[in-house]
mmCIF file of C-alpha atoms and ligand atoms in Angstrom:
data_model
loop_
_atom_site.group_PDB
_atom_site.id
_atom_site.type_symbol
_atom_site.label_atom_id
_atom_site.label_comp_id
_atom_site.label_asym_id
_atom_site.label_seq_id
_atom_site.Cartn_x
_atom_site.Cartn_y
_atom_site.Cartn_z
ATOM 1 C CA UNK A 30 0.000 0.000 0.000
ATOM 2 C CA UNK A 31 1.286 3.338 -0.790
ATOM 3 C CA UNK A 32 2.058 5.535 2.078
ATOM 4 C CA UNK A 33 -0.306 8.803 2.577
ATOM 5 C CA UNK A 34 1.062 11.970 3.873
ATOM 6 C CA UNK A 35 -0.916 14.593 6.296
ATOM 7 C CA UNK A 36 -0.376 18.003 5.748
ATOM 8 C CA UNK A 37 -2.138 20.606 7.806
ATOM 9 C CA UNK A 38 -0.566 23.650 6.068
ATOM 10 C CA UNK A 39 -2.049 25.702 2.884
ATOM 11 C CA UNK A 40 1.248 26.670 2.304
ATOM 12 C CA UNK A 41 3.125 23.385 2.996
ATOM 13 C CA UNK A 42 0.259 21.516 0.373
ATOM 14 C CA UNK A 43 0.540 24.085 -2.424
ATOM 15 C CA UNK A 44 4.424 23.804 -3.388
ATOM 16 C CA UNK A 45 4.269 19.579 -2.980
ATOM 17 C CA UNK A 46 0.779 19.388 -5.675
ATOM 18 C CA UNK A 47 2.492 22.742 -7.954
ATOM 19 C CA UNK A 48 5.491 20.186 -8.658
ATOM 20 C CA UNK A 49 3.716 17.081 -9.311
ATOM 21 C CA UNK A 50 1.122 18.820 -11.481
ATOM 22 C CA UNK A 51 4.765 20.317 -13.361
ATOM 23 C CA UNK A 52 6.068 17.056 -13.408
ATOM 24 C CA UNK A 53 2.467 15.683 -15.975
ATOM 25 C CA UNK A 54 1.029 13.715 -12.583
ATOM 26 C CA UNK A 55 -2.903 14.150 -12.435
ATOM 27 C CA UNK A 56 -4.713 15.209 -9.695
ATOM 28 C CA UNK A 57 -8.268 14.208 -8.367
ATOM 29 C CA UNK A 58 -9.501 15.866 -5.160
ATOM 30 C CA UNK A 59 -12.060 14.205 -2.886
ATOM 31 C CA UNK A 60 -13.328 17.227 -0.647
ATOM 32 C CA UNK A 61 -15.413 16.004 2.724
ATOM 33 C CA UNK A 62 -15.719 17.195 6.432
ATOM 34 C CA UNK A 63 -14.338 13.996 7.298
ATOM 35 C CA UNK A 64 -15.581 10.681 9.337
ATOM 36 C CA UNK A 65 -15.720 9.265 6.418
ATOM 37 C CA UNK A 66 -17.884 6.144 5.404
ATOM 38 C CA UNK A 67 -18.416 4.439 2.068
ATOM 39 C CA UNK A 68 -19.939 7.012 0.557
ATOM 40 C CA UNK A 69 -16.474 9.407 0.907
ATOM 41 C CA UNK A 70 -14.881 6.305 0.193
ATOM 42 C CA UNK A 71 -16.542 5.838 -2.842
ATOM 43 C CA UNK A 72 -15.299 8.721 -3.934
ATOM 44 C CA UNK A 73 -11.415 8.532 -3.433
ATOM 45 C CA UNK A 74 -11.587 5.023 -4.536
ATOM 46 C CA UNK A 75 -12.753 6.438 -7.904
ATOM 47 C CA UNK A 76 -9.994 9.420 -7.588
ATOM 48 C CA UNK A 77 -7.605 6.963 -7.051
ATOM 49 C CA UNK A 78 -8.482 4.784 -10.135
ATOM 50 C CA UNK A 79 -8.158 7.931 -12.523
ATOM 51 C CA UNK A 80 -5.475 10.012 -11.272
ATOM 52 C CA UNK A 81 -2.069 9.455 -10.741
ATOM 53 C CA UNK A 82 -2.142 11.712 -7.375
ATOM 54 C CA UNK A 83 -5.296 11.788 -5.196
ATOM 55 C CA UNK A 84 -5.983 14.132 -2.222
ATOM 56 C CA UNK A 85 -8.804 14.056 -0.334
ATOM 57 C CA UNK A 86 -9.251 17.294 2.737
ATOM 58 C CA UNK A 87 -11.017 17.123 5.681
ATOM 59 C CA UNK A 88 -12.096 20.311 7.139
ATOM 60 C CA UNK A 89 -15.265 20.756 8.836
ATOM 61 C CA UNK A 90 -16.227 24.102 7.640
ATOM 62 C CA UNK A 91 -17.740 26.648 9.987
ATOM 63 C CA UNK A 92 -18.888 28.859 7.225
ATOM 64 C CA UNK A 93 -21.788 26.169 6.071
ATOM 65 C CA UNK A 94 -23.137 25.867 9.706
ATOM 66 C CA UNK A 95 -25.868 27.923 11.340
ATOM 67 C CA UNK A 96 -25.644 29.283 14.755
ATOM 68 C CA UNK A 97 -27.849 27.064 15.625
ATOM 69 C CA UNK A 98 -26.178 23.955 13.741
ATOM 70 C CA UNK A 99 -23.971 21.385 14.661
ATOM 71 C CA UNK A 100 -20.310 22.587 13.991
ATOM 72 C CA UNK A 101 -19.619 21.572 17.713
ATOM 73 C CA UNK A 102 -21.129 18.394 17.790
ATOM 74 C CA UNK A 103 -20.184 17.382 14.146
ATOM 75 C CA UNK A 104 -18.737 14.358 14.124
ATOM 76 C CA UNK A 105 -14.700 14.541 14.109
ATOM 77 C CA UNK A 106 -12.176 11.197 13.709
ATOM 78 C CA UNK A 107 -8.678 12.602 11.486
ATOM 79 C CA UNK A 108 -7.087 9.507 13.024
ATOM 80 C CA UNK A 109 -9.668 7.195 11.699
ATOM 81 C CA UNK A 110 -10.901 9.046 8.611
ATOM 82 C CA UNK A 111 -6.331 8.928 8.057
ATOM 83 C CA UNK A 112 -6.751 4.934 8.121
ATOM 84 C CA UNK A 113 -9.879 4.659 5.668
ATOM 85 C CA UNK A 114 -8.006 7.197 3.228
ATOM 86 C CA UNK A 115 -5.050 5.725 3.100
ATOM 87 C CA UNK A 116 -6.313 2.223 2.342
ATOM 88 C CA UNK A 117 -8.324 3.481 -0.737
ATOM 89 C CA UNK A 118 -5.048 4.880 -1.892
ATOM 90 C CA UNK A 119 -5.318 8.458 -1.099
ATOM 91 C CA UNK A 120 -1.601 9.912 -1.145
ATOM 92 C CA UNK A 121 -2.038 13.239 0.626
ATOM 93 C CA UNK A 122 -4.765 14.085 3.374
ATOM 94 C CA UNK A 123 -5.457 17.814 3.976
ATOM 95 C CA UNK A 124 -6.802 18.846 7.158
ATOM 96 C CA UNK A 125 -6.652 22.921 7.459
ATOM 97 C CA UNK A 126 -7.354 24.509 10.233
ATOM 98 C CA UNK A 127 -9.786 27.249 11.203
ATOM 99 C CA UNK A 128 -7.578 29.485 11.847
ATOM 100 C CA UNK A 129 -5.490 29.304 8.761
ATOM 101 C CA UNK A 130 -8.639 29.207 6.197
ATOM 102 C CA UNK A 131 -10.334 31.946 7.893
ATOM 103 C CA UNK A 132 -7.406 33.956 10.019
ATOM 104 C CA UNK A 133 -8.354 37.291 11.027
ATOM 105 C CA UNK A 134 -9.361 39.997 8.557
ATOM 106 C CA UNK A 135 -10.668 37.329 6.061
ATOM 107 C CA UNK A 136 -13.860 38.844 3.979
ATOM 108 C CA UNK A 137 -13.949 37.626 0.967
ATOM 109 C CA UNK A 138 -17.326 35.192 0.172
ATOM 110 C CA UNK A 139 -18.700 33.564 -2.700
ATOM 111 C CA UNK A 140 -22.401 33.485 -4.233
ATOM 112 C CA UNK A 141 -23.829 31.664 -6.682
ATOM 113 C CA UNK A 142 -27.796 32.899 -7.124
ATOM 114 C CA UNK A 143 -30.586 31.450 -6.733
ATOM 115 C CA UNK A 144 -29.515 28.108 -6.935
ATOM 116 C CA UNK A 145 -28.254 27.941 -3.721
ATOM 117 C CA UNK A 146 -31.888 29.703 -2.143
ATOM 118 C CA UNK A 147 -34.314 27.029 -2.746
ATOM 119 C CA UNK A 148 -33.972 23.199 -1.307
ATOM 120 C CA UNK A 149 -31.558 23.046 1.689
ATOM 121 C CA UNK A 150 -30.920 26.983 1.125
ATOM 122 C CA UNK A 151 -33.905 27.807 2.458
ATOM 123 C CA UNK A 152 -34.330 26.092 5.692
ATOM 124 C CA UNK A 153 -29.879 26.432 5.641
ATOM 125 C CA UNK A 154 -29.511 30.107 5.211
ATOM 126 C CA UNK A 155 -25.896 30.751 4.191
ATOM 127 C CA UNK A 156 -25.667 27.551 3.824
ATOM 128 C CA UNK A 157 -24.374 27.164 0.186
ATOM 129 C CA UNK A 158 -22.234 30.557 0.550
ATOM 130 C CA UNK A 159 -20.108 28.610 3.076
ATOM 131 C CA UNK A 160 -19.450 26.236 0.699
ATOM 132 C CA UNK A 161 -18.801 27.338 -2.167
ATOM 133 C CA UNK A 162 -16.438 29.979 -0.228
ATOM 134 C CA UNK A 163 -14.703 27.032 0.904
ATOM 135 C CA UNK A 164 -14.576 24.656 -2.485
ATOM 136 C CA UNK A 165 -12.946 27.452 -4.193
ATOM 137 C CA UNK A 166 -10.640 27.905 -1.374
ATOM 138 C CA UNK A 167 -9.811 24.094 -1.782
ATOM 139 C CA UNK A 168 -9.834 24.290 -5.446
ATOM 140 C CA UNK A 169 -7.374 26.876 -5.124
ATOM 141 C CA UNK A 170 -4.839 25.541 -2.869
ATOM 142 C CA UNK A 171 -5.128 21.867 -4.569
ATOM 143 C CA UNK A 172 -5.441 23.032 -8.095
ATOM 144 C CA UNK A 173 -6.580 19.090 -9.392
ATOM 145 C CA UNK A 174 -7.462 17.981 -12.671
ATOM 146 C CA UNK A 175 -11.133 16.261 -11.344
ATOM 147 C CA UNK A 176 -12.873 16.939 -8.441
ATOM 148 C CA UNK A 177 -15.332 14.273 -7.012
ATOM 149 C CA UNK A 178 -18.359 15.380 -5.724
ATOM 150 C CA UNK A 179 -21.573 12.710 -4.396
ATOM 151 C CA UNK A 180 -25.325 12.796 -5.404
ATOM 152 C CA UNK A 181 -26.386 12.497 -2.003
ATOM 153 C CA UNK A 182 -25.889 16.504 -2.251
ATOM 154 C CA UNK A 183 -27.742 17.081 -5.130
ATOM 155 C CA UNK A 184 -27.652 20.786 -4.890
ATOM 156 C CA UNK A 185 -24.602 21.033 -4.027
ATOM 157 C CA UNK A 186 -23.324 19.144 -6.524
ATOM 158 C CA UNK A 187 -25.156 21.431 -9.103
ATOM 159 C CA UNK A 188 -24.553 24.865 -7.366
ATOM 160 C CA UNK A 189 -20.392 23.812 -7.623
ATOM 161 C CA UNK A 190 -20.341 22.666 -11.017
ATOM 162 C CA UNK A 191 -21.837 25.971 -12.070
ATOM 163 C CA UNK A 192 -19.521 27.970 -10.022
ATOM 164 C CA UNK A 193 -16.637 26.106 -12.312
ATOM 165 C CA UNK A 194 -18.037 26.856 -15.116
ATOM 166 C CA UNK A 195 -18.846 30.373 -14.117
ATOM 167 C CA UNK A 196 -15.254 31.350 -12.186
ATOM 168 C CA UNK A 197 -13.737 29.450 -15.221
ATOM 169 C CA UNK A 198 -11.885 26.846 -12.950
ATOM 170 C CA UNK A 199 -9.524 23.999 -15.241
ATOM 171 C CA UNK A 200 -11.201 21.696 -13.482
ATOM 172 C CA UNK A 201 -13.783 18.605 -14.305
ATOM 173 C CA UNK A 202 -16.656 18.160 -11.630
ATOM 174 C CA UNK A 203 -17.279 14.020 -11.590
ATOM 175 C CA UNK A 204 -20.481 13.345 -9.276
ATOM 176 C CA UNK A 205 -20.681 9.605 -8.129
ATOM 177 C CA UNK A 206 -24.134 7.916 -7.056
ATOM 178 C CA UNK A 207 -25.325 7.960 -3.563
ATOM 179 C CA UNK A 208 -24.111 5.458 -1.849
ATOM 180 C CA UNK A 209 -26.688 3.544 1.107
ATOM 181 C CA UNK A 210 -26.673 0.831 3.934
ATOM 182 C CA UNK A 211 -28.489 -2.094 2.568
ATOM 183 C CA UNK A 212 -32.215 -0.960 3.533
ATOM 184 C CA UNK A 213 -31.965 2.268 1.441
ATOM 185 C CA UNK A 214 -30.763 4.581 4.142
ATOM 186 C CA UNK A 215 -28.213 7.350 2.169
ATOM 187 C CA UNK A 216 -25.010 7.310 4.208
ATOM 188 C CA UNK A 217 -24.161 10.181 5.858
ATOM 189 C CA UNK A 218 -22.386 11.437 8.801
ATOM 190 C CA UNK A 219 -25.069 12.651 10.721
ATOM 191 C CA UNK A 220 -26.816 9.250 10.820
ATOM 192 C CA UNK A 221 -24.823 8.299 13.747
ATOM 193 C CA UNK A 222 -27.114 10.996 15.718
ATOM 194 C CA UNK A 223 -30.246 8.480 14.723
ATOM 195 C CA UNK A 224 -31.886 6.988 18.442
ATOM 196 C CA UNK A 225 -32.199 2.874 17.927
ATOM 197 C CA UNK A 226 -35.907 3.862 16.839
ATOM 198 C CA UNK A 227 -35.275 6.840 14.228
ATOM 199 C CA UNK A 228 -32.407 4.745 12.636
ATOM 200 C CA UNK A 229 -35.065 1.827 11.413
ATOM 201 C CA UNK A 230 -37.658 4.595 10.537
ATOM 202 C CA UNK A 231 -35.016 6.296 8.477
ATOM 203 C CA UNK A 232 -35.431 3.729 5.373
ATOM 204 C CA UNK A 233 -38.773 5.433 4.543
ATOM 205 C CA UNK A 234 -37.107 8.439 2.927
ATOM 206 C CA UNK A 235 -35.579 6.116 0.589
ATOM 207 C CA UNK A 236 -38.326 4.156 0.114
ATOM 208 C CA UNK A 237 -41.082 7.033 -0.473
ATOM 209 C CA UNK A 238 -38.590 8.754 -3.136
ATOM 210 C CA UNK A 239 -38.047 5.472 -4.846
ATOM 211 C CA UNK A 240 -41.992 4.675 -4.959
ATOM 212 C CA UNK A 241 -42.335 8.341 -6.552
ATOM 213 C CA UNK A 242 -39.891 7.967 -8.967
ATOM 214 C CA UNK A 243 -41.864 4.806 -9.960
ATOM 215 C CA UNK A 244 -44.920 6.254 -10.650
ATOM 216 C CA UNK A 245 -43.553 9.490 -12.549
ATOM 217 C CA UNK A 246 -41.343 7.547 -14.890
ATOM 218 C CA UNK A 247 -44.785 4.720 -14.805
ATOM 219 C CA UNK A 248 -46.462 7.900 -16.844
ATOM 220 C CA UNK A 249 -48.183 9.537 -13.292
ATOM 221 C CA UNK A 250 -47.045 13.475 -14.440
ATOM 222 C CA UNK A 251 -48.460 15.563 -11.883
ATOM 223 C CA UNK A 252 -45.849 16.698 -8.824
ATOM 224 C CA UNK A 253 -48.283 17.974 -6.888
ATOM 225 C CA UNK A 254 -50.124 14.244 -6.191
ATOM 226 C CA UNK A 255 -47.261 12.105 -6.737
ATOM 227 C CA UNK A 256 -45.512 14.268 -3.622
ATOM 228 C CA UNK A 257 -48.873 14.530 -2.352
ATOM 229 C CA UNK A 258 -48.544 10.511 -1.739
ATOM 230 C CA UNK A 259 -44.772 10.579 -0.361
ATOM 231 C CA UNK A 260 -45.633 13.422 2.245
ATOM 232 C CA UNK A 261 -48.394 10.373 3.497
ATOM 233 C CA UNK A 262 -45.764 7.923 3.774
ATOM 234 C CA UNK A 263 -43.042 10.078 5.671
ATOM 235 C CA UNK A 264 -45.392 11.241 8.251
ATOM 236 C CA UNK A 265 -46.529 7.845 9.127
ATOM 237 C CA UNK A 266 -43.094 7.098 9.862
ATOM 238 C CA UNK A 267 -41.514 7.407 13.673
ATOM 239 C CA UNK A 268 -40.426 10.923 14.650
ATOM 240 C CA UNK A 269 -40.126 11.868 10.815
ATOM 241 C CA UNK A 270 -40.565 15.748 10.485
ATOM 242 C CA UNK A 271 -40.121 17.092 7.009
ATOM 243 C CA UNK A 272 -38.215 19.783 6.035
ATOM 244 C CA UNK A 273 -39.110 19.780 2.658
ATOM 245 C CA UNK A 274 -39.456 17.826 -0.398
ATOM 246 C CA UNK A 275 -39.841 19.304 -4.107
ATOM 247 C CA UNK A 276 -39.479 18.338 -7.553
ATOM 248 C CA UNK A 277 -36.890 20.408 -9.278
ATOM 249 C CA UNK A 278 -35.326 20.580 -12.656
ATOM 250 C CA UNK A 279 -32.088 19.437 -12.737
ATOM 251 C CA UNK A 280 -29.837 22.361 -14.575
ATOM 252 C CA UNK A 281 -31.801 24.991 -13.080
ATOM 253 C CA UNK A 282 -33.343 23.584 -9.792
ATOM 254 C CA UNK A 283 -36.527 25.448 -10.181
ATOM 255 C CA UNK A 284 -39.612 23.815 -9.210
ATOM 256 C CA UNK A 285 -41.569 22.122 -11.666
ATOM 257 C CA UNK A 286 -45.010 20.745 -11.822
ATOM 258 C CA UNK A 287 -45.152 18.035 -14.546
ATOM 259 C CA UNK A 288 -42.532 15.022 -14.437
ATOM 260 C CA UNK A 289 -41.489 15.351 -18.008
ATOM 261 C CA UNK A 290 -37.840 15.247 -18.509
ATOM 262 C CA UNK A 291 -35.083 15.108 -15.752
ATOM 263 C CA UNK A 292 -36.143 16.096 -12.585
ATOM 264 C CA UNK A 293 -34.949 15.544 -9.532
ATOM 265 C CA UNK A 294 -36.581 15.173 -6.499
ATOM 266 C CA UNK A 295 -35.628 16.221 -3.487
ATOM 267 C CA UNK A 296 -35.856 16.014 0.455
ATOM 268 C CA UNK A 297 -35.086 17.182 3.947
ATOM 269 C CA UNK A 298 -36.218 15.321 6.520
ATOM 270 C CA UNK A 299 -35.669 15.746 10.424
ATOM 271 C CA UNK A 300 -35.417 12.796 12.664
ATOM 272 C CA UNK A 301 -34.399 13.978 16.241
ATOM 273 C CA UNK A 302 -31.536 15.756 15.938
ATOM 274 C CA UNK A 303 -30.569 14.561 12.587
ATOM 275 C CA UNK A 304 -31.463 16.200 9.913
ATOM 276 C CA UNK A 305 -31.164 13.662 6.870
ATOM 277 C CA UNK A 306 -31.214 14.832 3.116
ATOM 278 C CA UNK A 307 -31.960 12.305 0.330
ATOM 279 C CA UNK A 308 -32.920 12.442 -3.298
ATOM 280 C CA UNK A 309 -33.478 10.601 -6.843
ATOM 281 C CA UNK A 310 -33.288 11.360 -10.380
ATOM 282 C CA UNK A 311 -36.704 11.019 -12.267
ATOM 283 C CA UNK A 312 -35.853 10.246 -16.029
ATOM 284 C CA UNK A 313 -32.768 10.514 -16.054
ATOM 285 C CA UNK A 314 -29.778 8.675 -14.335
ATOM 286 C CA UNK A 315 -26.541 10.919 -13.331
ATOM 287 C CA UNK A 316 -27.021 14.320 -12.611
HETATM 288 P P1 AMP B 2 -19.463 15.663 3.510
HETATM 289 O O1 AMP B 2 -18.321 15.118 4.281
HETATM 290 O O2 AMP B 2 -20.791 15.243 4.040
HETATM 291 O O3 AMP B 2 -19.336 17.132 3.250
HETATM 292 O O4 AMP B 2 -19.389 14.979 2.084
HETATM 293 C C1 AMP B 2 -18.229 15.043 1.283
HETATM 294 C C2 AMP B 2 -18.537 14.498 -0.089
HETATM 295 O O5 AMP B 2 -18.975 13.150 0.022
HETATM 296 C C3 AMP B 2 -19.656 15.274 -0.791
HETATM 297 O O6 AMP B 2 -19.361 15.398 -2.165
HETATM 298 C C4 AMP B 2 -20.855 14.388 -0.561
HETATM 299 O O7 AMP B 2 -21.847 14.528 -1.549
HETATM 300 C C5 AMP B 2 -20.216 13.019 -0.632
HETATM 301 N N1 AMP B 2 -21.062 12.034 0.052
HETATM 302 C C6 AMP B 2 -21.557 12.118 1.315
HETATM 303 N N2 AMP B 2 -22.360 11.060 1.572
HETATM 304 C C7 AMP B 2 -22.377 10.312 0.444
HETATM 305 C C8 AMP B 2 -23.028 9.099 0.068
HETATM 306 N N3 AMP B 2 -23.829 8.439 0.905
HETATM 307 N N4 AMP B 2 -22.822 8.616 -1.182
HETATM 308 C C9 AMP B 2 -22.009 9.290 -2.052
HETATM 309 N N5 AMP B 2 -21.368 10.421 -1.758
HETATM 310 C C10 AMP B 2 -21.547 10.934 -0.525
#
């Protein structure tokens, strides 16, 4: 196994990934906030089977979390999340600090419109401003030929691609499928803050998204009554208070009411103190 190397310095990083990119190697970058499961791990194993160099970071990013959000409690294991890396052939882990992303004076943020207002944005004010402040950051410092992005974060994925192709980044935007535990559940960090109860409830997001994807690609059109159906499933279901869930296109994310062409659909759902997001692609298969 090839030996990965941690590196908590932006300026230490930089100069090591300048002279392999010199030297012809490419470079895929996993970006995550770390305790990483299979669904990171899908991610880097993919890096690692197109690139010649693959870095993955780890930096839980206070600028995507609410005052009233988790940063605190957010699930944090570098020594663990160093072993998983490694073994799906990772070669450099970066793991920034705070204080060196964001030191004192720092003011500069990024916005991409609209697209980051609807969905998650609007329960997640600010949300998507922290990240895409922080993927450019990252984008910056690592300067790889791919970057790997998952479904699971559907907007996301689609707010970062545009801000590429809008900042004019030399960079390709791969997004994997959503990876899940074998009764449908999306893997995600926060799942570990699921009570015994919540965690076998959980399956129903998966389940109600995959029944209305069945009947809109089985010819039912109308959003309003296929959703109609799924918000009768999810609120049968233990504990289950949803956030939202809404049938968007899938360039654009703007609500639509007929399932003709791609759309995806999407949900929030709060369990406890988890707050799981899930969605699926209606007619269409990678976003
Ligand atoms: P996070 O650490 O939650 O910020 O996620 C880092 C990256 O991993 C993002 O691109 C996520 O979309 C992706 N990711 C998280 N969970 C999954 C999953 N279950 N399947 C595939 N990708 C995922």
């Amino acid at each position: 196994m090839k030996k990965m190397q941690t590196i908590y310095k932006i300026e230490e990083l930089k100069p090591v990934l300048r002279g392999l990119k010199l030297s012809g190697e490419k470079i895929g970058f996993v970006p995550t906030m770390g305790s990483l499961h299979e669904g990171h791990l899908s991610l880097i194993r993919r890096a690692a089977a197109e690139n010649d160099i693959v870095v993955s970071s780890i930096f839980v990013n206070p600028a995507q979390f609410g005052p009233e959000e988790d940063y605190e409690e957010y699930p944090r294991d570098l020594k663990g999340d160093s072993a998983l890396a490694e073994a799906e052939g990772a070669d450099f882990l970066f793991a920034p600090e705070v204080r060196d992303m964001y030191p004192p004076g720092y003011r500069t943020f990024v916005e991409v419109r609209e697209l980051g207002e609807g969905l998650c944005g609007g329960s997640r004010p600010g949300f998507f401003t922290g990240v895409a402040t922080v993927v450019l950051k990252l984008l910056n410092i690592t300067r790889p030929d791919v970057f790997y992005l998952g479904q699971k974060d559907a907007q996301q994925a689609v707010l970062l691609r545009r801000m590429v192709h809008d900042m004019n980044l030399d960079v390709r935007v791969e997004v994997l499928p959503t990876v899940r535990e074998a009764d449908g559940l999306a893997m995600s960090s926060r799942n570990r803050y699921l009570s015994a109860g919540e965690r076998e409830s959980a399956p129903v997001i998966y389940r109600a998204l995959s029944e209305a994807k069945a009947a809109a690609e089985g010819g039912r059109r109308d959003v309003r009554a296929v959703l109609g159906d799924l918000e009768a499933v999810k609120s049968s279901a233990h504990g289950a208070e949803v956030d939202y869930i809404e049938a968007v296109s899938v360039d654009e994310l703007v609500p639509v009411s007929e399932f003709s062409g791609p759309v995806l659909i999407a949900c929030a759902v709060k369990f406890g103190k988890a707050r799981l997001i899930d969605n699926i692609l209606v007619n269409c298969e990678k976003l």
